[in-house]
Amino acid sequence: MNIQHNISLKKYNTFGISVNAKRFISVTSVYQLQQLLKVEKDIFLISGGSNMLLTKDINKLVVHIDIKGISIDRENHNDIYLTVNAGENWHEFVLWCVSQNYGGIENLSLIPGNVGTCPIQNIGAYGVEVKDTITKVEAIEIETGKLVQFSNKECNFGYRNSIFKNEAKGKYVLTSVSFQLTKGNHNLNTSYGAIETELTSKNIENPSLKDISNAVIAIRESKLPDPKKIGNSGSFFKNPVISKEQFEKLQDKFPNIPSYKVSDSEVKVPAGWLIEQSGFKGKRFGEFGVHEKQALVLVNYGNATGKEIFELAQKIQKTVLDSYQISLEIEVNII
Ligand code: EPU
């Protein structure tokens, strides 16, 4: 097996943080992974590296999941069932589906990362979550090397959450994800305000999958930094859910506070608004800061350390807690 030594992980994480892996290996097949796990169980997994902040060198063996391939399992008149290996790039997969007229994930265009990690945080954007199209996740159990399957229900999906962030955390290597997508009669989701505005501005009344994908790409490009140019990990915090009572008290003090109803007793408040109101939007502290167009995104301008970005996140959490009595939960994995 080709284990490399003292490798910089800068190009393996979208934050572009330069920490070192003492030992590093890329695996390109399930078989290779199973062979590796026979001799090495204390591993650190890296895939697209799009949801992690690396604050220190990694002493464990870093295993880069690079298993590629897409297969069509079956199809009928309306639906197509596909299995996609973990190392496929998410956005390239979305674009391929759009080009084949397979519907269901077009709203999730341009999300960084690989297919193998999309179930972990149940990626979501513009009114769609990936859980709505996933039928099955395959994984290798690290302890036994056995191939196991999780049905959609067993994944226990929630808002930016799944079993892989909870009971199953650290126990499995996700190797493939299976999807059910539509071939016609697509269930288009264009209700998100920004998508409607984008389509209207282009005079598109009956959008195709490609029109929606293009609209999402345009919206994301206008608000979110491209990780190839400015290191980032998308939304650094989750949008907090608070009680209706707490929200009403806050509304008395801050009449403009935006919100989305979650249930009769709970309300979601955009973390981006709380951070912007706290004065952090667009603030730059040398090599790191808060993105100028979306306050939920922390950025590395080039040479920041993970520790510096984590300290900024803690400062933001404290300021928001002091002003609004709301705890912001970090969405990104801090390593
Ligand atoms: N807002 C501000 N200032 C900001 C940013 C947002 O006031 O700097 C307020 C505005 O009121 C705006 C509202 O927040 O109307 C919502 O903003 P936006 O539509 O940009 O969405 P978000 O809630 O900030 C979430 C996801 C994004 C996803 C968008 C679109 C989370 C943690 N984030 O952001 O996901 O792209 O909705 O669906 O739920 C990601 O997870 O990495 C990510 C980018």
CSV table of C-alpha atoms and ligand atoms in Angstrom, one decimal:
chain,number,residue,atom,x,y,z
A,1,MET,CA,0.0,0.0,0.0
A,2,ASN,CA,1.3,3.4,-1.0
A,3,ILE,CA,1.5,5.4,2.3
A,4,GLN,CA,3.0,8.8,1.9
A,5,HIS,CA,4.7,10.7,4.8
A,6,ASN,CA,4.4,14.3,6.0
A,7,ILE,CA,1.8,15.5,3.4
A,8,SER,CA,0.2,19.0,3.6
A,9,LEU,CA,-3.6,18.7,3.7
A,10,LYS,CA,-4.1,22.2,2.3
A,11,LYS,CA,-5.5,21.0,-1.0
A,12,TYR,CA,-7.7,18.4,0.7
A,13,ASN,CA,-9.8,20.9,2.7
A,14,THR,CA,-11.9,23.7,1.2
A,15,PHE,CA,-10.9,26.0,4.0
A,16,GLY,CA,-7.4,25.7,2.6
A,17,ILE,CA,-5.8,25.2,6.0
A,18,SER,CA,-2.2,24.0,5.9
A,19,VAL,CA,-1.8,21.3,8.5
A,20,ASN,CA,0.3,18.1,8.0
A,21,ALA,CA,-0.6,14.5,7.9
A,22,LYS,CA,2.1,12.3,9.4
A,23,ARG,CA,1.0,9.5,7.1
A,24,PHE,CA,-1.5,9.7,4.2
A,25,ILE,CA,-3.1,7.2,1.8
A,26,SER,CA,-5.7,7.6,-1.0
A,27,VAL,CA,-8.0,4.6,-1.5
A,28,THR,CA,-9.7,4.0,-4.8
A,29,SER,CA,-11.8,0.9,-4.1
A,30,VAL,CA,-13.8,-0.8,-1.4
A,31,TYR,CA,-11.5,-3.8,-1.6
A,32,GLN,CA,-8.4,-1.6,-1.0
A,33,LEU,CA,-10.2,0.0,2.0
A,34,GLN,CA,-11.1,-3.3,3.5
A,35,GLN,CA,-7.5,-4.5,3.1
A,36,LEU,CA,-6.3,-1.4,4.8
A,37,LEU,CA,-8.7,-1.7,7.7
A,38,LYS,CA,-7.3,-5.2,8.5
A,39,VAL,CA,-4.1,-3.6,9.6
A,40,GLU,CA,-5.0,0.0,10.5
A,41,LYS,CA,-8.2,1.0,12.4
A,42,ASP,CA,-7.1,4.3,14.0
A,43,ILE,CA,-7.7,6.4,10.9
A,44,PHE,CA,-8.7,10.0,10.0
A,45,LEU,CA,-11.0,10.2,7.0
A,46,ILE,CA,-11.0,12.9,4.5
A,47,SER,CA,-13.2,13.1,1.4
A,48,GLY,CA,-14.0,16.5,-0.2
A,49,GLY,CA,-12.9,18.2,3.0
A,50,SER,CA,-15.7,20.6,2.7
A,51,ASN,CA,-17.2,20.5,6.2
A,52,MET,CA,-14.1,20.6,8.4
A,53,LEU,CA,-11.8,23.1,10.1
A,54,LEU,CA,-8.4,21.6,10.7
A,55,THR,CA,-6.8,23.2,13.8
A,56,LYS,CA,-3.8,20.9,14.2
A,57,ASP,CA,-1.6,18.3,12.5
A,58,ILE,CA,-3.1,14.9,12.2
A,59,ASN,CA,-1.1,12.1,13.8
A,60,LYS,CA,-3.4,9.3,12.7
A,61,LEU,CA,-3.2,7.7,9.3
A,62,VAL,CA,-5.2,10.1,7.0
A,63,VAL,CA,-7.3,8.1,4.5
A,64,HIS,CA,-8.5,10.0,1.5
A,65,ILE,CA,-11.6,8.4,0.0
A,66,ASP,CA,-11.2,8.5,-3.7
A,67,ILE,CA,-13.6,5.7,-4.9
A,68,LYS,CA,-15.1,6.8,-8.2
A,69,GLY,CA,-18.0,5.6,-10.4
A,70,ILE,CA,-21.7,5.9,-11.1
A,71,SER,CA,-24.0,3.0,-11.9
A,72,ILE,CA,-27.6,2.8,-12.9
A,73,ASP,CA,-29.4,0.2,-10.8
A,74,ARG,CA,-32.8,0.2,-12.5
A,75,GLU,CA,-35.3,2.5,-14.0
A,76,ASN,CA,-39.0,2.6,-14.9
A,77,HIS,CA,-41.1,5.1,-16.8
A,78,ASN,CA,-40.9,7.8,-14.1
A,79,ASP,CA,-37.9,7.1,-12.0
A,80,ILE,CA,-34.2,6.2,-12.2
A,81,TYR,CA,-32.3,4.5,-9.3
A,82,LEU,CA,-28.5,5.3,-9.2
A,83,THR,CA,-25.6,4.3,-7.0
A,84,VAL,CA,-22.8,6.8,-6.8
A,85,ASN,CA,-19.4,6.0,-5.2
A,86,ALA,CA,-18.2,8.2,-2.4
A,87,GLY,CA,-15.3,9.9,-4.1
A,88,GLU,CA,-17.4,11.5,-6.9
A,89,ASN,CA,-17.5,15.3,-6.8
A,90,TRP,CA,-21.0,16.4,-5.7
A,91,HIS,CA,-21.5,19.3,-8.1
A,92,GLU,CA,-20.2,17.3,-11.1
A,93,PHE,CA,-22.8,14.6,-10.2
A,94,VAL,CA,-25.5,17.2,-10.0
A,95,LEU,CA,-24.6,18.7,-13.4
A,96,TRP,CA,-24.5,15.2,-15.0
A,97,CYS,CA,-28.0,14.5,-13.6
A,98,VAL,CA,-29.3,17.8,-15.0
A,99,SER,CA,-27.7,17.0,-18.4
A,100,GLN,CA,-29.5,13.6,-18.4
A,101,ASN,CA,-32.8,15.2,-17.3
A,102,TYR,CA,-32.7,13.4,-14.0
A,103,GLY,CA,-34.6,15.6,-11.4
A,104,GLY,CA,-34.4,16.0,-7.7
A,105,ILE,CA,-31.1,17.5,-6.8
A,106,GLU,CA,-30.8,20.5,-9.2
A,107,ASN,CA,-31.4,22.9,-6.2
A,108,LEU,CA,-28.3,21.5,-4.6
A,109,SER,CA,-26.0,22.7,-7.5
A,110,LEU,CA,-22.6,24.1,-6.6
A,111,ILE,CA,-22.4,22.7,-3.1
A,112,PRO,CA,-18.7,21.8,-2.4
A,113,GLY,CA,-17.7,18.4,-1.3
A,114,ASN,CA,-18.1,14.8,-2.5
A,115,VAL,CA,-21.1,12.4,-2.8
A,116,GLY,CA,-19.9,10.3,0.1
A,117,THR,CA,-20.3,13.0,2.7
A,118,CYS,CA,-23.6,14.5,1.5
A,119,PRO,CA,-25.7,12.2,3.8
A,120,ILE,CA,-23.6,13.0,6.9
A,121,GLN,CA,-24.9,16.6,7.3
A,122,ASN,CA,-27.9,16.1,5.0
A,123,ILE,CA,-26.8,18.9,2.6
A,124,GLY,CA,-29.6,21.3,1.8
A,125,ALA,CA,-30.3,24.5,0.0
A,126,TYR,CA,-33.1,26.5,-1.6
A,127,GLY,CA,-35.9,24.4,-0.2
A,128,VAL,CA,-34.4,21.0,-0.9
A,129,GLU,CA,-32.5,18.5,1.3
A,130,VAL,CA,-30.6,15.6,-0.1
A,131,LYS,CA,-32.5,13.2,2.2
A,132,ASP,CA,-35.5,13.5,-0.1
A,133,THR,CA,-33.7,11.6,-2.9
A,134,ILE,CA,-31.5,9.1,-0.9
A,135,THR,CA,-32.7,5.5,-0.9
A,136,LYS,CA,-29.7,3.9,0.7
A,137,VAL,CA,-26.1,4.5,2.0
A,138,GLU,CA,-23.4,1.8,1.9
A,139,ALA,CA,-20.6,1.9,4.4
A,140,ILE,CA,-17.7,-0.2,5.7
A,141,GLU,CA,-17.8,-0.8,9.4
A,142,ILE,CA,-14.3,0.1,10.6
A,143,GLU,CA,-14.1,-2.4,13.4
A,144,THR,CA,-15.1,-5.5,11.3
A,145,GLY,CA,-14.4,-4.4,7.7
A,146,LYS,CA,-17.9,-5.5,6.8
A,147,LEU,CA,-20.0,-3.8,4.1
A,148,VAL,CA,-23.3,-2.6,5.7
A,149,GLN,CA,-26.3,-0.7,4.4
A,150,PHE,CA,-28.4,2.0,5.9
A,151,SER,CA,-31.9,2.6,4.5
A,152,ASN,CA,-33.1,6.2,4.3
A,153,LYS,CA,-35.1,5.7,7.5
A,154,GLU,CA,-32.0,4.2,9.3
A,155,CYS,CA,-30.0,7.3,8.4
A,156,ASN,CA,-32.2,9.3,10.8
A,157,PHE,CA,-32.0,12.5,8.7
A,158,GLY,CA,-32.7,15.9,10.2
A,159,TYR,CA,-31.8,19.5,9.5
A,160,ARG,CA,-28.0,19.3,8.8
A,161,ASN,CA,-28.0,16.1,10.8
A,162,SER,CA,-28.0,12.3,10.5
A,163,ILE,CA,-27.0,9.1,12.3
A,164,PHE,CA,-23.5,9.6,10.9
A,165,LYS,CA,-23.1,12.7,13.1
A,166,ASN,CA,-24.5,10.9,16.2
A,167,GLU,CA,-24.6,7.1,17.1
A,168,ALA,CA,-22.7,6.1,14.0
A,169,LYS,CA,-20.0,8.8,14.2
A,170,GLY,CA,-16.5,7.5,13.7
A,171,LYS,CA,-17.6,3.9,13.2
A,172,TYR,CA,-18.1,3.7,9.4
A,173,VAL,CA,-16.5,4.8,6.2
A,174,LEU,CA,-19.3,5.7,3.7
A,175,THR,CA,-18.5,4.2,0.4
A,176,SER,CA,-21.6,4.9,-1.8
A,177,VAL,CA,-24.9,6.6,-1.8
A,178,SER,CA,-28.0,5.5,-3.8
A,179,PHE,CA,-30.5,7.9,-5.2
A,180,GLN,CA,-34.0,7.9,-6.6
A,181,LEU,CA,-34.4,10.6,-9.2
A,182,THR,CA,-37.2,11.5,-11.6
A,183,LYS,CA,-37.0,11.1,-15.4
A,184,GLY,CA,-40.1,13.2,-16.1
A,185,ASN,CA,-42.9,14.9,-14.3
A,186,HIS,CA,-40.3,16.5,-12.1
A,187,ASN,CA,-41.2,17.8,-8.8
A,188,LEU,CA,-39.6,21.3,-9.2
A,189,ASN,CA,-39.0,23.4,-6.2
A,190,THR,CA,-38.8,27.1,-7.2
A,191,SER,CA,-40.6,28.6,-4.2
A,192,TYR,CA,-37.5,29.9,-2.5
A,193,GLY,CA,-37.6,33.7,-2.9
A,194,ALA,CA,-34.1,34.1,-4.5
A,195,ILE,CA,-34.9,31.4,-7.1
A,196,GLU,CA,-38.2,33.0,-8.1
A,197,THR,CA,-36.5,36.4,-8.4
A,198,GLU,CA,-33.7,34.9,-10.5
A,199,LEU,CA,-36.1,33.1,-12.9
A,200,THR,CA,-38.4,36.1,-13.2
A,201,SER,CA,-35.4,38.3,-14.1
A,202,LYS,CA,-34.7,36.0,-17.0
A,203,ASN,CA,-38.3,35.8,-18.0
A,204,ILE,CA,-38.4,32.0,-17.4
A,205,GLU,CA,-42.0,30.8,-16.7
A,206,ASN,CA,-41.7,27.1,-17.1
A,207,PRO,CA,-38.1,26.3,-15.9
A,208,SER,CA,-36.2,23.2,-16.9
A,209,LEU,CA,-33.8,21.4,-14.5
A,210,LYS,CA,-31.0,23.3,-16.2
A,211,ASP,CA,-32.8,26.7,-15.6
A,212,ILE,CA,-33.1,25.9,-11.9
A,213,SER,CA,-29.5,24.7,-11.7
A,214,ASN,CA,-28.3,27.8,-13.4
A,215,ALA,CA,-30.4,30.0,-11.2
A,216,VAL,CA,-29.0,28.3,-8.0
A,217,ILE,CA,-25.4,28.7,-9.4
A,218,ALA,CA,-26.0,32.4,-10.1
A,219,ILE,CA,-27.4,33.0,-6.5
A,220,ARG,CA,-24.6,31.0,-4.9
A,221,GLU,CA,-21.9,32.7,-6.9
A,222,SER,CA,-23.3,36.1,-5.9
A,223,LYS,CA,-23.3,35.4,-2.2
A,224,LEU,CA,-20.9,32.6,-1.4
A,225,PRO,CA,-17.1,32.7,-1.9
A,226,ASP,CA,-15.6,30.1,-4.3
A,227,PRO,CA,-13.4,27.9,-2.1
A,228,LYS,CA,-10.9,27.7,-4.9
A,229,LYS,CA,-10.3,31.4,-4.5
A,230,ILE,CA,-11.2,32.1,-0.8
A,231,GLY,CA,-11.0,29.2,1.6
A,232,ASN,CA,-14.3,28.5,3.4
A,233,SER,CA,-16.6,25.7,4.5
A,234,GLY,CA,-20.0,27.2,3.6
A,235,SER,CA,-22.3,28.0,6.6
A,236,PHE,CA,-20.1,27.8,9.6
A,237,PHE,CA,-23.1,27.8,12.0
A,238,LYS,CA,-26.5,26.2,11.9
A,239,ASN,CA,-29.6,28.5,11.9
A,240,PRO,CA,-30.8,28.3,15.5
A,241,VAL,CA,-34.2,27.1,16.4
A,242,ILE,CA,-35.7,28.9,19.5
A,243,SER,CA,-39.0,28.8,21.3
A,244,LYS,CA,-41.9,31.0,20.2
A,245,GLU,CA,-41.8,32.7,23.6
A,246,GLN,CA,-38.2,33.6,23.4
A,247,PHE,CA,-38.7,34.9,19.8
A,248,GLU,CA,-41.6,37.1,20.8
A,249,LYS,CA,-39.5,38.7,23.6
A,250,LEU,CA,-36.7,39.3,21.1
A,251,GLN,CA,-39.2,40.8,18.6
A,252,ASP,CA,-40.3,43.4,21.1
A,253,LYS,CA,-36.6,44.5,21.3
A,254,PHE,CA,-35.7,43.9,17.7
A,255,PRO,CA,-38.8,44.4,15.5
A,256,ASN,CA,-36.9,43.5,12.3
A,257,ILE,CA,-35.7,40.1,13.4
A,258,PRO,CA,-36.4,37.7,10.5
A,259,SER,CA,-37.8,34.2,11.3
A,260,TYR,CA,-39.2,31.0,9.7
A,261,LYS,CA,-41.9,29.0,11.5
A,262,VAL,CA,-40.7,25.5,12.4
A,263,SER,CA,-43.7,24.3,14.4
A,264,ASP,CA,-46.4,25.9,16.6
A,265,SER,CA,-43.9,26.3,19.4
A,266,GLU,CA,-40.6,26.8,17.6
A,267,VAL,CA,-39.1,29.4,15.3
A,268,LYS,CA,-35.9,29.4,13.2
A,269,VAL,CA,-33.8,32.6,13.1
A,270,PRO,CA,-31.2,33.2,10.4
A,271,ALA,CA,-27.8,33.0,12.0
A,272,GLY,CA,-26.5,35.3,9.2
A,273,TRP,CA,-28.8,38.1,10.5
A,274,LEU,CA,-27.7,37.7,14.1
A,275,ILE,CA,-24.0,37.8,13.0
A,276,GLU,CA,-24.5,40.8,10.7
A,277,GLN,CA,-26.4,42.7,13.4
A,278,SER,CA,-23.5,41.9,15.8
A,279,GLY,CA,-21.2,43.8,13.5
A,280,PHE,CA,-19.1,41.0,12.1
A,281,LYS,CA,-20.2,40.9,8.5
A,282,GLY,CA,-17.3,41.7,6.2
A,283,LYS,CA,-14.9,42.1,9.0
A,284,ARG,CA,-11.4,41.1,8.1
A,285,PHE,CA,-8.7,40.2,10.7
A,286,GLY,CA,-5.5,39.8,8.7
A,287,GLU,CA,-5.7,36.4,7.0
A,288,PHE,CA,-9.2,35.5,8.1
A,289,GLY,CA,-12.6,37.0,8.6
A,290,VAL,CA,-16.4,37.0,7.9
A,291,HIS,CA,-17.5,37.0,4.3
A,292,GLU,CA,-18.7,40.4,3.1
A,293,LYS,CA,-21.9,39.1,1.4
A,294,GLN,CA,-23.0,36.3,3.8
A,295,ALA,CA,-22.2,36.6,7.5
A,296,LEU,CA,-22.7,32.9,8.1
A,297,VAL,CA,-19.5,32.1,6.2
A,298,LEU,CA,-16.1,32.4,7.8
A,299,VAL,CA,-13.2,32.7,5.4
A,300,ASN,CA,-9.5,32.1,5.1
A,301,TYR,CA,-7.9,34.7,2.8
A,302,GLY,CA,-4.8,32.5,2.4
A,303,ASN,CA,-2.6,31.7,5.4
A,304,ALA,CA,-5.0,31.7,8.4
A,305,THR,CA,-4.7,28.8,10.9
A,306,GLY,CA,-7.7,26.7,11.9
A,307,LYS,CA,-7.1,27.9,15.5
A,308,GLU,CA,-7.5,31.6,14.5
A,309,ILE,CA,-10.8,30.8,12.7
A,310,PHE,CA,-12.1,28.8,15.6
A,311,GLU,CA,-11.3,31.6,18.0
A,312,LEU,CA,-13.2,34.1,15.7
A,313,ALA,CA,-16.2,31.6,15.8
A,314,GLN,CA,-16.1,31.5,19.6
A,315,LYS,CA,-16.0,35.4,19.7
A,316,ILE,CA,-19.1,35.5,17.4
A,317,GLN,CA,-20.9,32.9,19.5
A,318,LYS,CA,-20.2,35.0,22.7
A,319,THR,CA,-21.3,38.3,21.1
A,320,VAL,CA,-24.6,36.7,19.8
A,321,LEU,CA,-25.3,35.0,23.1
A,322,ASP,CA,-24.7,38.3,25.0
A,323,SER,CA,-26.9,40.3,22.7
A,324,TYR,CA,-29.7,37.8,21.8
A,325,GLN,CA,-29.4,35.0,24.4
A,326,ILE,CA,-29.1,32.6,21.5
A,327,SER,CA,-26.4,29.9,21.3
A,328,LEU,CA,-25.1,29.4,17.8
A,329,GLU,CA,-24.2,25.8,17.1
A,330,ILE,CA,-21.2,25.2,14.9
A,331,GLU,CA,-22.1,23.2,11.8
A,332,VAL,CA,-18.5,22.5,10.6
A,333,ASN,CA,-16.5,19.7,12.2
A,334,ILE,CA,-13.7,21.2,14.3
A,335,ILE,CA,-10.6,18.9,14.3
B,1,EPU,N1,-29.1,37.2,6.5
B,1,EPU,C1,-28.7,38.4,6.9
B,1,EPU,N2,-27.3,38.7,6.7
B,1,EPU,C2,-26.5,37.8,6.1
B,1,EPU,C3,-27.0,36.5,5.7
B,1,EPU,C4,-28.3,36.2,5.9
B,1,EPU,O1,-29.4,39.2,7.4
B,1,EPU,O2,-25.3,38.1,6.0
B,1,EPU,C5,-30.6,36.9,6.7
B,1,EPU,C6,-31.5,37.5,5.7
B,1,EPU,O3,-32.7,37.8,6.4
B,1,EPU,C7,-31.8,36.4,4.7
B,1,EPU,C8,-31.8,35.2,5.6
B,1,EPU,O4,-30.8,35.5,6.5
B,1,EPU,O5,-33.1,36.6,4.1
B,1,EPU,C9,-31.5,33.9,4.9
B,1,EPU,O6,-30.3,34.0,4.1
B,1,EPU,P1,-29.9,33.0,3.0
B,1,EPU,O7,-31.0,32.8,2.0
B,1,EPU,O8,-28.6,33.3,2.4
B,1,EPU,O9,-29.8,31.6,3.8
B,1,EPU,P2,-29.2,31.2,5.2
B,1,EPU,O10,-30.2,30.8,6.1
B,1,EPU,O11,-28.2,32.2,5.6
B,1,EPU,C10,-29.1,28.6,4.5
B,1,EPU,C11,-28.2,27.5,4.5
B,1,EPU,C12,-27.3,27.6,3.3
B,1,EPU,C13,-28.1,27.6,2.0
B,1,EPU,C14,-29.1,28.7,2.1
B,1,EPU,C15,-30.1,28.7,1.0
B,1,EPU,C16,-27.9,26.9,6.8
B,1,EPU,C17,-26.9,26.8,8.0
B,1,EPU,N3,-27.4,27.5,5.7
B,1,EPU,O12,-28.4,29.8,4.7
B,1,EPU,O13,-26.4,26.5,3.3
B,1,EPU,O14,-27.3,27.7,0.9
B,1,EPU,O15,-29.9,28.6,3.3
B,1,EPU,O16,-31.0,27.6,1.1
B,1,EPU,O17,-29.0,26.3,6.9
B,1,EPU,C18,-24.3,25.6,3.9
B,1,EPU,O18,-24.9,24.8,4.7
B,1,EPU,O19,-23.1,25.5,3.8
B,1,EPU,C19,-25.1,26.6,3.2
B,1,EPU,C20,-24.5,27.5,2.4
